[in-house]
Every structure is written in C-alpha cells, then in structure tokens.
Amino acid sequence: MAYTFSFEKLKVWIDSKELIKAIYLITKEFPSEEKFGLTNQLRRASISVASNLAEGTSRETHKDKARFTTIAYSSLM
C-alpha cells in the first residue's frame, strides 16, 4: 500500500483537486485568444490552491502553516 501524506486526507485539498478538474474543463471551452490570458491565469490559480495546501502541511510552525493556507485562499480570490 502506498504512503498517504497528511494533506491528502484534508477535505479542502480533495475539493481543490476537483476544482482543478472543473477549471480545466471550463477553460477548455474558452476562445483560443484567451489561451495565454484568462485561461492560463485560472488554471495556475487553481493549481496554486492545492499546491499551497500541500506545502503548508510540511511546515514546522503554526504561523508558517497559516501563511500557506492564506496563500491558497488568496488564489481562490
């Protein structure tokens, strides 16, 4: 059985993976002229949410963990 990281158990991280899938499906339908504009920005922001939640769980201090959670939240905004 493969090792499961602590962030993989977080509902918010699981939901963020679903958000990534949804964003990719939605932006696939955007006009081609948006490929390097809005499409790219939305995709990077959605990936940032999951990435920052995962990275935050590896941090030692509560302050550091909170910082990455804040960055993830900011990506949603």
Coordinates of N, CA and C in Angstrom, one line a residue, residues 52-53 55-71:
N52 N -0.3 24.9 -2.4 CA 0.0 25.6 -1.2 C -0.6 24.9 0.0
L53 N -1.7 24.3 -0.1 CA -2.3 23.5 1.0 C -1.3 22.3 1.3
E55 N 2.0 22.1 0.6 CA 3.2 22.6 1.1 C 3.1 23.1 2.5
G56 N 2.0 23.7 2.8 CA 1.8 24.2 4.2 C 1.8 23.1 5.3
T57 N 1.3 21.9 4.9 CA 1.3 20.8 5.9 C 2.7 20.3 6.3
S58 N 3.7 20.6 5.4 CA 5.0 20.2 5.7 C 5.8 21.2 6.6
R59 N 5.2 22.3 6.8 CA 5.9 23.4 7.6 C 5.8 23.1 9.1
E60 N 6.8 23.6 9.8 CA 7.0 23.3 11.2 C 6.1 24.1 12.2
T61 N 6.0 25.4 11.9 CA 5.3 26.3 12.8 C 3.9 26.5 12.4
H62 N 3.0 26.8 13.3 CA 1.6 27.1 13.0 C 1.6 28.4 12.2
K63 N 2.5 29.3 12.4 CA 2.5 30.6 11.7 C 2.8 30.3 10.2
D64 N 3.8 29.5 10.0 CA 4.1 29.1 8.6 C 3.0 28.3 7.9
K65 N 2.4 27.4 8.6 CA 1.2 26.6 8.0 C 0.1 27.6 7.7
A66 N -0.2 28.5 8.5 CA -1.2 29.5 8.3 C -0.9 30.4 7.1
R67 N 0.3 30.7 6.9 CA 0.8 31.5 5.8 C 0.4 30.9 4.5
F68 N 0.7 29.6 4.4 CA 0.4 28.8 3.1 C -1.1 28.7 2.9
T69 N -1.9 28.5 4.0 CA -3.3 28.4 3.9 C -3.9 29.8 3.4
T70 N -3.3 30.9 3.8 CA -3.7 32.2 3.4 C -3.4 32.4 1.9
I71 N -2.2 31.9 1.5 CA -1.8 32.0 0.1 C -2.8 31.2 -0.8

